[in-house]
Amino acid sequence: MPWALFLLIPVLIILNVAAVTLLLKRVFKVPNFSVWTVIGILLLGGLLSGFVDVTWWSGYAVYFAIIGFALFKKFQLSPSQIAMTLAVLTAINFG
């Protein structure tokens, strides 16, 4: 069923947005929270990582660097909170 692979991308996007939203809202209790900002950060990271995808790991490195930097600047998360968020995203994307 090759058509089922097309369903994988929207499911992963929804899972990524839901996971980051739950972490920011419930676990880290970020006061200035917006779901649209989370969606924008994840989509921007995904789009920019596609341009740098030279080797199998370079696209993921750019994706996680952009998301980590954006979470740090926008939501003032600590490095341990950013590492936890990136670990959850890694588990969703590679799991």
Tab-separated table of N, CA, C and O in Angstrom, residues 13-14 16-18 20-21 24 33-47 63 67 71 75:
chain	number	residue	atom	x	y	z
A	13	ILE	N	3.474	15.363	11.373
A	13	ILE	CA	3.356	16.800	11.641
A	13	ILE	C	2.413	17.043	12.808
A	13	ILE	O	2.711	17.826	13.720
A	14	ILE	N	1.281	16.362	12.809
A	14	ILE	CA	0.313	16.523	13.901
A	14	ILE	C	0.901	16.044	15.222
A	14	ILE	O	0.738	16.699	16.265
A	16	ASN	N	4.118	15.942	16.050
A	16	ASN	CA	5.147	16.892	16.472
A	16	ASN	C	4.530	18.131	17.100
A	16	ASN	O	4.971	18.592	18.158
A	17	VAL	N	3.506	18.692	16.453
A	17	VAL	CA	2.861	19.890	16.988
A	17	VAL	C	2.200	19.584	18.335
A	17	VAL	O	2.309	20.363	19.280
A	18	ALA	N	1.531	18.438	18.431
A	18	ALA	CA	0.867	18.080	19.690
A	18	ALA	C	1.875	17.875	20.808
A	18	ALA	O	1.648	18.323	21.946
A	20	VAL	N	5.015	19.131	21.139
A	20	VAL	CA	5.637	20.391	21.553
A	20	VAL	C	4.623	21.271	22.278
A	20	VAL	O	4.947	21.922	23.266
A	21	THR	N	3.372	21.260	21.814
A	21	THR	CA	2.331	22.039	22.478
A	21	THR	C	2.112	21.558	23.908
A	21	THR	O	2.032	22.370	24.842
A	24	LEU	N	5.193	22.541	26.095
A	24	LEU	CA	5.269	23.961	26.427
A	24	LEU	C	4.145	24.392	27.354
A	24	LEU	O	4.361	25.166	28.284
A	33	PHE	N	2.236	31.649	25.219
A	33	PHE	CA	2.185	30.481	24.348
A	33	PHE	C	1.197	30.696	23.206
A	33	PHE	O	0.115	31.231	23.407
A	34	SER	N	1.593	30.262	21.997
A	34	SER	CA	0.716	30.309	20.837
A	34	SER	C	0.962	29.056	19.992
A	34	SER	O	2.106	28.744	19.661
A	35	VAL	N	-0.117	28.366	19.649
A	35	VAL	CA	0.012	27.159	18.836
A	35	VAL	C	0.521	27.518	17.443
A	35	VAL	O	1.308	26.776	16.850
A	36	TRP	N	0.121	28.673	16.931
A	36	TRP	CA	0.563	29.083	15.594
A	36	TRP	C	2.067	29.342	15.562
A	36	TRP	O	2.721	29.095	14.551
A	37	THR	N	2.614	29.821	16.641
A	37	THR	CA	4.065	30.007	16.714
A	37	THR	C	4.771	28.664	16.679
A	37	THR	O	5.783	28.508	15.988
A	38	VAL	N	4.244	27.682	17.387
A	38	VAL	CA	4.829	26.341	17.381
A	38	VAL	C	4.764	25.741	15.977
A	38	VAL	O	5.742	25.175	15.480
A	39	ILE	N	3.621	25.880	15.317
A	39	ILE	CA	3.478	25.364	13.955
A	39	ILE	C	4.461	26.056	13.021
A	39	ILE	O	5.117	25.416	12.193
A	40	GLY	N	4.601	27.367	13.156
A	40	GLY	CA	5.549	28.107	12.318
A	40	GLY	C	6.987	27.684	12.546
A	40	GLY	O	7.752	27.527	11.593
A	41	ILE	N	7.363	27.482	13.799
A	41	ILE	CA	8.725	27.057	14.116
A	41	ILE	C	9.007	25.684	13.516
A	41	ILE	O	10.045	25.456	12.892
A	42	LEU	N	8.075	24.747	13.680
A	42	LEU	CA	8.288	23.395	13.164
A	42	LEU	C	8.299	23.358	11.639
A	42	LEU	O	9.119	22.659	11.026
A	43	LEU	N	7.414	24.121	11.004
A	43	LEU	CA	7.399	24.145	9.535
A	43	LEU	C	8.625	24.850	8.962
A	43	LEU	O	9.185	24.402	7.960
A	44	LEU	N	9.045	25.938	9.583
A	44	LEU	CA	10.244	26.628	9.117
A	44	LEU	C	11.474	25.744	9.261
A	44	LEU	O	12.303	25.658	8.348
A	45	GLY	N	11.574	25.057	10.386
A	45	GLY	CA	12.693	24.127	10.566
A	45	GLY	C	12.668	23.009	9.544
A	45	GLY	O	13.697	22.619	9.001
A	46	GLY	N	11.475	22.488	9.238
A	46	GLY	CA	11.352	21.427	8.245
A	46	GLY	C	11.693	21.895	6.845
A	46	GLY	O	12.356	21.187	6.083
A	47	LEU	N	11.249	23.104	6.501
A	47	LEU	CA	11.544	23.623	5.160
A	47	LEU	C	13.030	23.921	4.984
A	47	LEU	O	13.621	23.593	3.947
A	63	TYR	N	17.506	20.938	11.270
A	63	TYR	CA	16.141	20.961	11.815
A	63	TYR	C	16.164	21.154	13.329
A	63	TYR	O	15.474	22.023	13.867
A	67	ILE	N	15.049	24.559	15.469
A	67	ILE	CA	13.984	24.444	16.463
A	67	ILE	C	14.502	24.791	17.854
A	67	ILE	O	13.856	25.509	18.612
A	71	LEU	N	13.073	27.945	19.977
A	71	LEU	CA	12.461	27.736	21.289
A	71	LEU	C	13.181	28.538	22.369
A	71	LEU	O	12.557	29.060	23.291
A	75	PHE	N	10.513	31.356	23.533
A	75	PHE	CA	9.879	30.942	24.785
A	75	PHE	C	10.823	30.954	25.979
A	75	PHE	O	10.438	30.558	27.072
